[in-house]
CSV table of C-alpha atoms in Angstrom, one decimal:
chain,number,residue,atom,x,y,z
Z,640,MET,CA,-10.5,-31.1,-26.3
Z,641,THR,CA,-13.1,-33.7,-26.8
Z,642,VAL,CA,-15.6,-34.3,-24.1
Z,643,ALA,CA,-16.4,-38.0,-23.5
Z,644,SER,CA,-19.8,-38.7,-24.8
Z,645,VAL,CA,-22.1,-40.6,-22.6
Z,646,GLU,CA,-24.9,-42.6,-24.0
Z,647,ALA,CA,-28.0,-44.1,-22.5
Z,648,ARG,CA,-30.6,-45.1,-24.9
Z,649,PRO,CA,-34.2,-45.5,-24.2
Z,650,ALA,CA,-36.5,-47.6,-26.3
Z,651,PRO,CA,-37.5,-45.2,-29.1
Z,652,THR,CA,-40.0,-47.8,-30.4
Z,653,PRO,CA,-40.5,-51.3,-29.2
Z,654,GLU,CA,-38.6,-52.5,-32.2
Z,655,ARG,CA,-36.5,-50.4,-34.5
Z,656,SER,CA,-37.5,-52.1,-37.8
Z,657,ALA,CA,-41.2,-51.5,-38.3
Z,658,ASP,CA,-42.7,-54.7,-37.1
Z,659,ARG,CA,-46.4,-54.9,-36.7
Z,660,ARG,CA,-46.0,-57.6,-34.2
Z,661,ARG,CA,-44.2,-55.5,-31.8
Z,662,HIS,CA,-45.2,-55.6,-28.1
Z,663,ARG,CA,-44.8,-53.8,-24.8
Z,664,ALA,CA,-44.4,-56.8,-22.5
Z,665,TRP,CA,-40.9,-55.7,-21.6
Z,666,ARG,CA,-39.2,-52.4,-20.8
Z,667,VAL,CA,-35.6,-52.1,-21.9
Z,668,LEU,CA,-32.9,-49.6,-21.0
Z,669,ILE,CA,-29.3,-49.3,-22.3
Z,670,GLY,CA,-26.6,-47.4,-20.4
Z,671,GLN,CA,-23.1,-46.8,-21.8
Z,672,ALA,CA,-20.1,-44.7,-21.0
Z,673,PRO,CA,-16.6,-44.7,-22.5
Z,674,GLY,CA,-13.9,-45.4,-20.0
Z,675,ALA,CA,-11.5,-42.6,-18.8
Z,676,ARG,CA,-8.6,-44.4,-20.3
Z,677,LYS,CA,-10.0,-43.7,-23.7
Z,678,CYS,CA,-9.2,-40.1,-23.1
Z,679,GLY,CA,-12.4,-38.9,-24.8
Z,680,GLY,CA,-12.3,-41.5,-27.5
Z,681,PRO,CA,-15.3,-43.6,-28.4
Z,682,SER,CA,-16.4,-46.6,-26.4
Z,683,ASP,CA,-15.5,-50.0,-27.9
Z,684,ASP,CA,-18.6,-51.5,-26.3
Z,685,ALA,CA,-21.8,-52.1,-28.1
Z,686,ALA,CA,-25.3,-52.9,-26.9
Z,687,ASP,CA,-28.8,-53.4,-28.3
Z,688,TYR,CA,-32.0,-55.3,-27.9
Z,689,ARG,CA,-35.1,-56.3,-29.8
Z,690,LEU,CA,-38.7,-56.9,-28.7
Z,691,PHE,CA,-40.5,-59.2,-31.1
Z,692,ARG,CA,-43.2,-61.9,-31.3
Z,693,ALA,CA,-42.7,-65.5,-32.1
Z,694,GLY,CA,-45.6,-67.8,-32.3
Z,695,ARG,CA,-47.7,-64.8,-31.1
Z,696,ALA,CA,-45.8,-64.8,-27.8
Z,697,PRO,CA,-43.7,-61.7,-26.7
Z,698,PHE,CA,-40.0,-62.2,-26.6
Z,699,VAL,CA,-37.1,-59.9,-25.8
Z,700,VAL,CA,-33.4,-60.4,-26.7
Z,701,VAL,CA,-30.7,-58.2,-25.1
Z,702,ALA,CA,-27.0,-58.2,-26.1
Z,703,CYS,CA,-23.8,-56.3,-25.3
Z,704,ALA,CA,-20.2,-56.8,-26.4
Z,705,ASP,CA,-16.8,-55.4,-25.6
Z,706,GLY,CA,-14.5,-54.9,-28.5
Z,707,ALA,CA,-10.8,-55.6,-27.7
Z,708,SER,CA,-9.1,-52.2,-27.6
Z,709,SER,CA,-5.9,-54.0,-28.4
Z,710,ALA,CA,-7.5,-55.0,-31.7
Z,711,ARG,CA,-7.7,-52.3,-34.3
Z,712,ASN,CA,-11.4,-52.8,-35.2
Z,713,GLY,CA,-12.6,-54.1,-31.8
Z,714,GLY,CA,-15.4,-51.5,-31.6
Z,715,ALA,CA,-16.7,-52.4,-35.1
Z,716,GLY,CA,-16.5,-56.1,-34.1
Z,717,ALA,CA,-18.6,-55.4,-31.0
Z,718,ARG,CA,-21.3,-53.7,-33.0
Z,719,ILE,CA,-21.4,-56.4,-35.6
Z,720,ALA,CA,-21.5,-59.2,-33.0
Z,721,VAL,CA,-24.4,-57.5,-31.2
Z,722,ALA,CA,-26.4,-57.0,-34.4
Z,723,ALA,CA,-25.7,-60.5,-35.8
Z,724,ALA,CA,-26.5,-62.2,-32.5
Z,725,ILE,CA,-29.8,-60.4,-32.2
Z,726,ASP,CA,-30.7,-61.2,-35.8
Z,727,SER,CA,-29.7,-64.8,-35.4
Z,728,VAL,CA,-31.5,-65.3,-32.1
Z,729,CYS,CA,-34.6,-63.6,-33.3
Z,730,ALA,CA,-34.8,-65.7,-36.5
Z,731,ALA,CA,-34.3,-68.9,-34.5
Z,732,ALA,CA,-37.1,-68.0,-32.1
Z,733,ARG,CA,-39.4,-67.2,-34.9
Z,734,ARG,CA,-38.6,-70.5,-36.6
Z,735,ALA,CA,-39.1,-72.5,-33.4
Z,736,PRO,CA,-40.7,-70.4,-30.7
Z,737,ARG,CA,-41.0,-73.3,-28.2
Z,738,THR,CA,-37.3,-74.3,-28.3
Z,739,PRO,CA,-34.4,-72.2,-27.1
Z,740,PRO,CA,-31.9,-71.4,-29.9
Z,741,VAL,CA,-28.9,-73.7,-30.6
Z,742,ALA,CA,-25.9,-71.9,-29.2
Z,743,ALA,CA,-23.4,-73.3,-31.7
Z,744,ALA,CA,-25.6,-72.1,-34.6
Z,745,VAL,CA,-25.9,-68.6,-33.2
Z,746,ILE,CA,-22.1,-68.5,-32.6
Z,747,GLY,CA,-21.7,-69.7,-36.2
Z,748,SER,CA,-23.8,-66.9,-37.5
Z,749,VAL,CA,-22.0,-64.2,-35.5
Z,750,VAL,CA,-18.6,-65.5,-36.5
Z,751,ARG,CA,-19.7,-65.5,-40.2
Z,752,ALA,CA,-20.9,-61.9,-39.9
Z,753,LEU,CA,-17.5,-60.9,-38.4
Z,754,GLY,CA,-15.8,-62.8,-41.2
Z,755,ALA,CA,-17.9,-61.0,-43.8
Z,756,GLU,CA,-17.1,-57.7,-42.3
Z,757,ALA,CA,-13.4,-58.5,-42.2
Z,758,ASP,CA,-13.6,-59.3,-46.0
Z,759,ARG,CA,-15.6,-56.2,-46.8
Z,760,GLN,CA,-13.2,-53.9,-44.9
Z,761,ARG,CA,-10.2,-55.9,-46.0
Z,762,VAL,CA,-8.9,-56.1,-42.4
Z,763,PRO,CA,-7.6,-59.1,-40.5
Z,764,PHE,CA,-10.4,-61.2,-38.9
Z,765,ARG,CA,-8.7,-60.9,-35.5
Z,766,SER,CA,-8.8,-57.1,-35.6
Z,767,LEU,CA,-12.5,-57.4,-35.0
Z,768,ALA,CA,-11.9,-59.3,-31.6
Z,769,THR,CA,-14.9,-58.9,-29.3
Z,770,THR,CA,-16.7,-60.5,-26.5
Z,771,LEU,CA,-20.5,-61.1,-26.4
Z,772,SER,CA,-23.2,-61.5,-23.7
Z,773,CYS,CA,-26.7,-62.2,-24.9
Z,774,ALA,CA,-30.0,-63.3,-23.3
Z,775,LEU,CA,-33.3,-64.2,-24.8
Z,776,ALA,CA,-36.5,-64.4,-22.7
Z,777,SER,CA,-39.6,-66.3,-23.9
Z,778,PRO,CA,-42.7,-66.5,-21.7
Z,779,ARG,CA,-41.5,-70.0,-20.7
Z,780,TRP,CA,-37.8,-70.0,-20.5
Z,781,THR,CA,-34.7,-67.8,-20.6
Z,782,TRP,CA,-31.7,-68.6,-22.8
Z,783,VAL,CA,-28.2,-67.2,-22.3
Z,784,LEU,CA,-25.1,-67.2,-24.5
Z,785,GLN,CA,-21.8,-65.6,-23.6
Z,786,VAL,CA,-18.2,-65.4,-24.9
Z,787,GLY,CA,-15.6,-63.7,-22.8
Z,788,ASP,CA,-15.6,-61.6,-19.6
Z,789,GLY,CA,-19.0,-59.8,-19.6
Z,790,ALA,CA,-21.8,-61.2,-17.4
Z,791,THR,CA,-25.4,-62.1,-17.8
Z,792,ALA,CA,-27.9,-61.9,-14.9
Z,793,ILE,CA,-31.4,-63.2,-14.6
Z,794,ARG,CA,-34.1,-62.6,-12.1
Z,795,PRO,CA,-36.4,-65.7,-12.3
Z,796,ALA,CA,-40.2,-65.0,-12.5
Z,797,GLY,CA,-41.7,-65.3,-9.1
Z,798,GLY,CA,-38.4,-64.9,-7.3
Z,799,ALA,CA,-36.6,-61.9,-6.0
Z,800,ALA,CA,-33.0,-63.0,-6.2
Z,801,TRP,CA,-30.8,-62.2,-9.2
Z,802,ALA,CA,-28.7,-65.1,-10.4
Z,803,ILE,CA,-25.6,-64.9,-12.7
Z,804,ALA,CA,-26.5,-67.0,-15.7
Z,805,ALA,CA,-23.2,-66.5,-17.4
Z,806,TRP,CA,-20.1,-65.7,-15.2
Z,807,PRO,CA,-17.2,-63.7,-16.8
Z,808,GLU,CA,-14.8,-66.1,-18.3
Z,809,ARG,CA,-11.2,-65.0,-18.0
Z,810,GLY,CA,-7.8,-66.4,-18.6
Z,811,GLU,CA,-5.7,-66.6,-15.5
Z,812,TYR,CA,-5.0,-62.9,-15.5
Z,813,ALA,CA,-7.2,-59.9,-15.0
Z,814,ASN,CA,-6.3,-58.6,-18.5
Z,815,SER,CA,-6.9,-61.8,-20.5
Z,816,THR,CA,-10.1,-63.2,-21.9
Z,817,HIS,CA,-11.7,-65.1,-24.9
Z,818,PHE,CA,-13.0,-63.6,-28.0
Z,819,LEU,CA,-15.4,-64.5,-30.9
Z,820,THR,CA,-12.4,-64.3,-33.2
Z,821,ASP,CA,-10.4,-67.0,-31.4
Z,822,ASP,CA,-9.5,-70.1,-33.3
Z,823,GLU,CA,-11.7,-72.1,-31.1
Z,824,VAL,CA,-14.5,-70.0,-29.7
Z,825,ARG,CA,-15.1,-70.7,-26.0
Z,826,TRP,CA,-18.8,-70.1,-25.3
Z,827,GLN,CA,-21.1,-70.8,-22.4
Z,828,SER,CA,-24.8,-71.2,-22.8
Z,829,SER,CA,-27.7,-72.2,-20.6
Z,830,VAL,CA,-31.4,-72.4,-20.4
Z,831,GLY,CA,-33.3,-71.4,-17.3
Z,832,PRO,CA,-36.8,-70.8,-16.1
Z,833,SER,CA,-38.8,-67.8,-17.3
Z,834,ALA,CA,-37.5,-64.5,-16.1
Z,835,SER,CA,-39.0,-61.3,-14.7
Z,836,ALA,CA,-35.8,-59.3,-15.5
Z,837,LEU,CA,-32.6,-59.9,-17.3
Z,838,ALA,CA,-29.4,-57.9,-17.8
Z,839,ALA,CA,-26.1,-58.1,-19.7
Z,840,ILE,CA,-23.1,-56.1,-18.8
Z,841,THR,CA,-19.6,-55.7,-20.2
Z,842,ASP,CA,-16.5,-56.3,-18.0
Z,843,GLY,CA,-16.1,-52.6,-17.0
Z,844,LEU,CA,-19.2,-53.0,-14.8
Z,845,VAL,CA,-18.3,-56.5,-13.5
Z,846,PRO,CA,-16.4,-55.3,-10.4
Z,847,LEU,CA,-19.4,-53.0,-9.5
Z,848,ALA,CA,-22.2,-55.5,-10.3
Z,849,LEU,CA,-20.9,-58.8,-9.1
Z,850,ASP,CA,-19.7,-60.0,-5.7
Z,851,LEU,CA,-16.6,-61.7,-7.1
Z,852,ALA,CA,-15.5,-63.5,-3.9
Z,853,GLY,CA,-19.0,-64.7,-3.2
Z,854,ARG,CA,-19.6,-65.6,-6.8
Z,855,ARG,CA,-23.0,-64.1,-7.0
Z,856,ALA,CA,-24.8,-61.1,-8.4
Z,857,PHE,CA,-24.6,-58.0,-6.2
Z,858,ALA,CA,-28.4,-57.6,-5.8
Z,859,PRO,CA,-28.5,-53.9,-4.8
Z,860,PHE,CA,-27.0,-53.0,-8.1
Z,861,PHE,CA,-29.4,-54.9,-10.3
Z,862,ASP,CA,-32.4,-54.3,-8.1
Z,863,GLY,CA,-31.6,-50.6,-7.9
Z,864,ILE,CA,-31.9,-50.2,-11.7
Z,865,ALA,CA,-34.6,-52.8,-12.3
Z,866,SER,CA,-37.0,-51.2,-9.7
Z,867,GLU,CA,-36.7,-47.8,-11.4
Z,868,LEU,CA,-37.3,-49.4,-14.8
Z,869,ALA,CA,-40.3,-51.2,-13.5
Z,870,ALA,CA,-41.8,-47.9,-12.4
Z,871,HIS,CA,-40.8,-45.5,-15.2
Z,872,GLU,CA,-40.5,-45.2,-18.9
Z,873,PRO,CA,-37.0,-45.9,-20.3
Z,874,ALA,CA,-37.0,-42.6,-22.0
Z,875,GLU,CA,-37.3,-40.8,-18.7
Z,876,LEU,CA,-34.6,-42.9,-17.1
Z,877,ALA,CA,-32.0,-42.9,-19.8
Z,878,PRO,CA,-30.4,-39.5,-18.9
Z,879,HIS,CA,-30.2,-40.5,-15.3
Z,880,LEU,CA,-28.5,-43.8,-16.0
Z,881,ALA,CA,-26.1,-41.9,-18.2
Z,882,LEU,CA,-25.3,-39.6,-15.3
Z,883,LEU,CA,-24.8,-42.5,-12.9
Z,884,LEU,CA,-22.4,-44.2,-15.3
Z,885,ARG,CA,-20.2,-41.1,-15.6
Z,886,SER,CA,-20.4,-40.2,-12.0
Z,887,PRO,CA,-17.3,-40.5,-9.8
Z,888,ARG,CA,-19.0,-43.4,-8.0
Z,889,VAL,CA,-18.4,-45.4,-11.2
Z,890,THR,CA,-15.3,-43.6,-12.6
Z,891,ASP,CA,-13.3,-43.9,-9.4
Z,892,ARG,CA,-13.7,-47.6,-9.6
Z,893,THR,CA,-13.1,-48.3,-13.2
Z,894,ASP,CA,-11.5,-46.5,-16.2
Z,895,ASP,CA,-12.9,-49.1,-18.7
Z,896,ASP,CA,-15.9,-48.7,-21.0
Z,897,VAL,CA,-19.1,-49.5,-19.1
Z,898,THR,CA,-22.3,-50.9,-20.6
Z,899,ILE,CA,-25.5,-52.4,-19.3
Z,900,VAL,CA,-28.6,-53.5,-21.1
Z,901,ILE,CA,-31.4,-54.4,-18.8
Z,902,ALA,CA,-35.0,-55.5,-19.4
Z,903,VAL,CA,-37.9,-55.9,-17.0
Z,904,ARG,CA,-41.2,-57.6,-17.6
Z,905,ALA,CA,-43.6,-54.8,-17.8
Z,906,ALA,CA,-46.9,-56.7,-17.3
Z,907,ALA,CA,-47.6,-55.4,-13.8
Z,908,HIS,CA,-45.9,-52.0,-14.1
Z,909,ARG,CA,-47.5,-48.9,-12.6
Z,910,ARG,CA,-46.7,-45.4,-13.6
Z,911,VAL,CA,-45.1,-43.6,-10.7
Z,912,PRO,CA,-44.2,-40.0,-11.5
Z,913,HIS,CA,-40.9,-38.7,-10.3
Z,914,ALA,CA,-40.7,-36.3,-7.5
Z,915,PRO,CA,-39.0,-33.2,-8.8
Z,916,ALA,CA,-35.3,-33.1,-8.0
M,487,MET,CA,-26.1,-37.4,-6.9
M,488,SER,CA,-29.2,-37.1,-4.8
M,489,ILE,CA,-30.9,-40.3,-3.8
M,490,ASN,CA,-34.2,-38.7,-4.8
M,491,LEU,CA,-33.2,-39.0,-8.4
M,492,PRO,CA,-33.5,-42.3,-10.3
M,493,PHE,CA,-30.5,-44.5,-9.6
M,494,GLY,CA,-29.2,-42.2,-6.9
M,495,ALA,CA,-29.7,-45.1,-4.5
M,496,VAL,CA,-28.1,-47.8,-6.7
M,497,GLU,CA,-25.3,-49.5,-4.7
M,498,PHE,CA,-22.2,-51.0,-6.1
M,499,ALA,CA,-20.3,-54.1,-5.0
M,500,ALA,CA,-17.1,-53.5,-3.1
M,501,ASN,CA,-14.7,-56.0,-4.7
M,502,PRO,CA,-11.0,-55.9,-3.9
M,503,GLU,CA,-8.9,-54.2,-6.7
M,504,PRO,CA,-7.1,-56.6,-9.0
M,505,ARG,CA,-3.4,-56.9,-8.0
M,506,CYS,CA,-0.4,-56.4,-10.1
M,507,PRO,CA,2.5,-58.1,-8.3
M,508,CYS,CA,6.2,-57.3,-8.9
M,509,VAL,CA,9.3,-58.7,-7.3
M,510,LEU,CA,12.5,-56.7,-7.4
M,511,VAL,CA,15.5,-59.1,-7.3
M,512,LEU,CA,18.5,-56.9,-6.5
M,513,ASP,CA,22.1,-57.7,-6.5
M,514,THR,CA,23.7,-56.4,-3.3
M,515,SER,CA,27.0,-58.2,-3.6
M,516,ALA,CA,30.2,-56.5,-2.5
M,517,SER,CA,30.8,-55.1,-6.1
M,518,MET,CA,27.7,-53.0,-5.8
M,519,ALA,CA,29.2,-51.0,-2.9
M,520,GLY,CA,29.6,-47.3,-3.2
M,521,THR,CA,27.9,-45.1,-5.8
M,522,ARG,CA,26.1,-48.0,-7.5
M,523,LEU,CA,24.2,-48.9,-4.4
M,524,GLN,CA,23.5,-45.3,-3.5
M,525,GLU,CA,22.0,-44.7,-6.9
M,526,LEU,CA,20.0,-47.9,-6.7
M,527,GLN,CA,18.7,-46.8,-3.2
M,528,ARG,CA,17.7,-43.4,-4.6
M,529,GLY,CA,16.1,-45.0,-7.6
M,530,LEU,CA,14.0,-47.3,-5.3
M,531,ALA,CA,12.7,-44.4,-3.3
M,532,GLN,CA,11.7,-42.5,-6.4
M,533,PHE,CA,10.1,-45.7,-7.7
M,534,ARG,CA,7.9,-45.9,-4.6
M,535,ASP,CA,6.9,-42.2,-4.9
M,536,GLU,CA,6.0,-42.5,-8.5
M,537,LEU,CA,3.7,-45.5,-7.9
M,538,VAL,CA,2.1,-43.9,-4.8
M,539,GLY,CA,1.3,-40.9,-6.9
M,540,ASP,CA,-0.8,-42.9,-9.3
M,541,PRO,CA,-4.4,-43.5,-8.0
M,542,LEU,CA,-4.8,-46.9,-9.6
M,543,ALA,CA,-1.3,-48.2,-9.3
M,544,ARG,CA,-1.3,-47.3,-5.6
M,545,LYS,CA,-4.2,-49.6,-5.1
M,546,ARG,CA,-3.2,-52.3,-7.4
M,547,VAL,CA,0.6,-52.7,-7.6
M,548,GLU,CA,2.2,-54.9,-4.9
M,549,LEU,CA,5.9,-55.0,-4.4
M,550,ALA,CA,8.3,-57.5,-2.9
M,551,VAL,CA,12.1,-57.2,-2.7
M,552,VAL,CA,14.7,-60.0,-2.7
M,553,THR,CA,18.3,-59.1,-2.3
M,554,PHE,CA,21.3,-61.3,-3.0
M,555,GLY,CA,24.7,-60.3,-1.6
M,556,GLY,CA,26.5,-63.1,0.3
M,557,LYS,CA,23.1,-64.7,0.9
M,558,VAL,CA,19.6,-64.4,-0.4
M,559,ARG,CA,17.3,-62.2,1.8
M,560,LEU,CA,13.6,-61.5,1.6
M,561,ALA,CA,14.1,-57.8,2.2
M,562,GLY,CA,10.4,-57.1,1.9
M,563,ASP,CA,7.5,-59.5,1.3
M,564,PHE,CA,4.6,-58.5,-1.0
M,565,THR,CA,2.9,-55.3,0.2
M,566,ALA,CA,0.7,-52.7,-1.4
M,567,VAL,CA,2.7,-49.8,-2.8
M,568,GLU,CA,1.2,-47.4,-0.3
M,569,HIS,CA,2.7,-49.4,2.5
M,570,PHE,CA,6.0,-50.2,0.8
M,571,GLU,CA,9.1,-48.9,2.5
M,572,PRO,CA,12.2,-49.3,0.3
M,573,PRO,CA,14.6,-51.6,2.3
M,574,ARG,CA,18.0,-50.2,3.3
M,575,LEU,CA,20.5,-51.9,0.9
M,576,GLN,CA,23.9,-53.1,2.1
M,577,ALA,CA,26.6,-54.5,-0.1
M,578,ASP,CA,28.2,-57.7,1.1
M,579,GLY,CA,29.6,-61.0,-0.2
M,580,LEU,CA,29.2,-62.9,-3.4
M,581,THR,CA,26.4,-63.2,-5.9
M,582,PRO,CA,23.9,-66.1,-5.3
M,583,MET,CA,21.7,-65.1,-8.2
M,584,GLY,CA,20.3,-68.5,-9.0
M,585,ALA,CA,18.9,-68.9,-5.5
M,586,ALA,CA,17.5,-65.4,-5.6
M,587,VAL,CA,15.6,-66.0,-8.8
M,588,ARG,CA,14.2,-69.2,-7.5
M,589,THR,CA,13.1,-67.4,-4.3
M,590,ALA,CA,11.4,-64.8,-6.3
M,591,LEU,CA,9.5,-67.4,-8.4
M,592,ASP,CA,8.4,-69.1,-5.2
M,593,LEU,CA,7.2,-65.8,-3.8
M,594,VAL,CA,5.1,-65.2,-6.9
M,595,ARG,CA,3.6,-68.7,-6.8
M,596,ALA,CA,2.6,-68.2,-3.1
M,597,ARG,CA,1.2,-64.8,-3.7
M,598,LYS,CA,-1.0,-66.0,-6.6
M,599,GLN,CA,-2.3,-68.7,-4.2
M,600,VAL,CA,-3.3,-66.0,-1.7
M,601,TYR,CA,-5.1,-64.1,-4.5
M,602,ARG,CA,-6.9,-67.1,-5.6
M,603,GLU,CA,-8.0,-68.1,-2.1
M,604,ASN,CA,-9.4,-64.6,-1.6
M,605,GLY,CA,-11.1,-64.3,-5.0
M,606,ILE,CA,-8.8,-61.4,-6.0
M,607,ALA,CA,-8.1,-61.0,-9.7
M,608,TYR,CA,-4.5,-60.4,-10.7
M,609,TYR,CA,-2.2,-59.5,-13.5
M,610,ARG,CA,0.7,-61.5,-14.7
M,611,PRO,CA,3.5,-61.1,-12.1
M,612,TRP,CA,6.7,-59.4,-13.0
M,613,VAL,CA,10.2,-60.4,-11.7
M,614,PHE,CA,12.7,-57.6,-12.2
M,615,LEU,CA,16.3,-58.9,-11.9
M,616,LEU,CA,19.2,-56.5,-11.5
M,617,THR,CA,22.8,-57.6,-11.2
M,618,ASP,CA,26.3,-56.3,-11.8
M,619,GLY,CA,28.3,-59.5,-11.7
M,620,GLU,CA,27.9,-63.2,-12.4
M,621,PRO,CA,26.3,-65.8,-10.2
M,622,ASN,CA,28.6,-67.8,-7.9
M,623,ASP,CA,25.9,-70.4,-7.2
M,624,ASP,CA,24.1,-73.0,-9.5
M,625,TRP,CA,22.0,-70.8,-11.7
M,626,HIS,CA,21.1,-73.5,-14.3
M,627,GLU,CA,18.2,-74.7,-12.1
M,628,ALA,CA,16.9,-71.1,-12.1
M,629,CYS,CA,17.1,-71.0,-15.9
M,630,VAL,CA,14.9,-74.1,-16.2
M,631,ALA,CA,12.5,-72.6,-13.7
M,632,VAL,CA,12.3,-69.3,-15.5
M,633,ARG,CA,11.8,-71.0,-18.9
M,634,GLU,CA,9.0,-73.0,-17.3
M,635,VAL,CA,7.1,-70.0,-15.9
M,636,GLU,CA,7.6,-67.9,-19.0
M,637,HIS,CA,6.4,-70.7,-21.2
M,638,SER,CA,3.3,-71.2,-19.2
M,639,ARG,CA,2.9,-67.4,-18.8
M,640,GLN,CA,3.0,-67.7,-15.0
M,641,ALA,CA,5.3,-64.7,-14.7
M,642,ALA,CA,7.4,-62.4,-16.8
M,643,LEU,CA,11.1,-61.9,-15.9
M,644,PHE,CA,13.1,-58.9,-17.0
M,645,ALA,CA,16.9,-58.9,-16.5
M,646,VAL,CA,19.0,-55.8,-16.3
M,647,GLY,CA,22.8,-55.9,-16.2
M,648,VAL,CA,24.9,-53.1,-14.6
M,649,GLY,CA,28.6,-52.5,-15.4
M,650,GLU,CA,30.5,-55.7,-15.8
M,651,ALA,CA,27.5,-58.0,-15.5
M,652,ASN,CA,27.9,-61.3,-17.3
M,653,PHE,CA,25.5,-61.1,-20.2
M,654,ASP,CA,26.1,-64.6,-21.4
M,655,VAL,CA,24.6,-65.8,-18.2
M,656,LEU,CA,21.7,-63.2,-18.2
M,657,ARG,CA,20.8,-64.2,-21.8
M,658,GLN,CA,20.4,-67.8,-20.5
M,659,VAL,CA,18.4,-66.8,-17.4
M,660,SER,CA,16.1,-64.5,-19.2
M,661,VAL,CA,13.8,-65.4,-22.1
M,662,ARG,CA,13.6,-61.8,-23.0
M,663,GLN,CA,16.7,-59.9,-24.3
M,664,PRO,CA,18.5,-58.7,-21.1
M,665,LEU,CA,19.1,-55.0,-21.0
M,666,GLN,CA,22.3,-53.2,-20.1
M,667,LEU,CA,21.9,-50.2,-17.8
M,668,ARG,CA,23.4,-47.1,-19.3
M,669,GLY,CA,25.8,-45.8,-16.7
M,670,LEU,CA,24.0,-45.6,-13.4
M,671,MET,CA,20.6,-44.5,-14.8
M,672,PHE,CA,18.8,-46.3,-12.0
M,673,ARG,CA,16.3,-43.6,-11.6
M,674,GLU,CA,15.4,-43.6,-15.3
M,675,MET,CA,15.2,-47.4,-15.1
M,676,PHE,CA,12.7,-47.3,-12.2
M,677,GLN,CA,10.8,-44.5,-13.9
M,678,TRP,CA,10.3,-46.9,-16.9
M,679,LEU,CA,9.4,-49.7,-14.5
M,680,SER,CA,6.8,-47.6,-12.7
M,681,ASN,CA,5.3,-46.4,-15.9
M,682,SER,CA,5.1,-49.9,-17.2
M,683,LEU,CA,3.4,-51.1,-14.0
M,684,LYS,CA,1.0,-48.2,-14.2
M,685,SER,CA,0.1,-49.3,-17.7
M,686,VAL,CA,-0.4,-52.9,-16.7
M,687,SER,CA,-2.4,-52.1,-13.6
M,688,ARG,CA,-4.9,-50.1,-15.6
M,689,SER,CA,-5.2,-52.5,-18.5
M,690,GLY,CA,-8.5,-54.0,-19.1
M,691,THR,CA,-9.3,-57.5,-20.1
M,692,THR,CA,-9.4,-56.6,-23.8
M,693,GLU,CA,-6.0,-54.9,-23.9
M,694,GLU,CA,-2.5,-55.7,-24.6
M,695,VAL,CA,0.0,-53.5,-22.8
M,696,PRO,CA,2.6,-51.9,-25.0
M,697,LEU,CA,5.8,-51.2,-23.1
M,698,LEU,CA,8.0,-48.3,-24.0
M,699,ASN,CA,11.3,-49.3,-25.5
M,700,PRO,CA,13.9,-48.5,-22.9
M,701,ALA,CA,16.8,-48.9,-25.3
M,702,THR,CA,16.3,-45.8,-27.4
M,703,PRO,CA,19.3,-43.5,-27.7
M,704,GLU,CA,18.0,-41.4,-24.8
M,705,GLY,CA,16.8,-44.4,-22.8
M,706,TRP,CA,18.3,-46.0,-19.7
M,707,ALA,CA,19.2,-49.2,-21.4
M,708,LYS,CA,21.4,-50.7,-24.2
M,709,VAL,CA,20.8,-54.1,-25.6
């Protein structure tokens, strides 16, 4: 019997590709767990981030994606969408650090990357169906791009309240949404003030992280994670986030894959050692 | 998890579960009297038990029952499976199937409105029609209404004929191929329905729900 793997990745280095311009202005933590309905199979979610400099200023981009499990290669689609979105956003910011990326151009790059993968693997384009939630923070503004039913939340600098920058977009029914492989990609994108924290989640976490009737972020969820991340190194926290995501508190509420990638501005962080358990 | 550990104190939003509404539209005309109705009644009880036994379906599936025998009755308005009591069925009168189907579609429309007003997510409603005869009322209006809701994906209607049911009519009422119940395999039929509802009620946004083919040689239906 396979035991469901749970993954929560800390930042091993501020940027995976060796980049001399890396920085430590943000702390980023990824938490993922495959849903119980996968019966031990792999998660079809993907998540990643990148810390980089553009015009000497520190930027962070976070992204997560939920590959359609009804599509044969949804998990691959999710990984490609996340990687392509981060590359595209990062390149755009380096070209023009003062201006937020053009959403249509990023969507175009991601769709082309999915198309190239479909050609390479000789599989139908739609078999790579996936959603995407992506957020980029510059020192001056925050930019968000989303396709489908994940969510993207921002805590504006100087404010305490989390705001949902991209709300899950669904069809009428709880089990219908939009994908990057649709004929016409339905995306939402916005630019807001500079952020002190940002998070992207896939739909498995939506009922636990958003107040759906009130149409707002459920602050205790985001604050609970962000406050720990502000105080501790991601590497210390990763196993604990993994434990939380596979605990009955989560699995009793959802049997879908769950993913969160969350970043907090680290400028004022203090090291607070953990009390032993 | 201890709250001394990181994230031990993280709280989660308490959103209502998404709902999976299903209306049973049951023929209780005089021709159903006897073994047919008894078997249907047993099947209903088992249907409830199966759904109650499933942790997610129990919270998510909502059932309503419309009967048509002599006249159309709302034998049970939408209720969560855990509170669902199978109505006592009594055979009587003719077969006003057209009106029963329209009543079911109205119920579904009203229920969706309640969900929307309360910010509750929901799955595509199912209308499950069961008859052993042919309608004695004007059923053409019901055909138009069914086509409309199927076309706009507002609901899905499944039709099952028992015994001498008029399949020419059922084929016109239902967009999907109507199924013929093998003998009196009501329990197997409800088993299939509860399994299907369990699958739908746990499907995520990125899934299509494959339904088991009930018309296999061992299945409860013939096409």
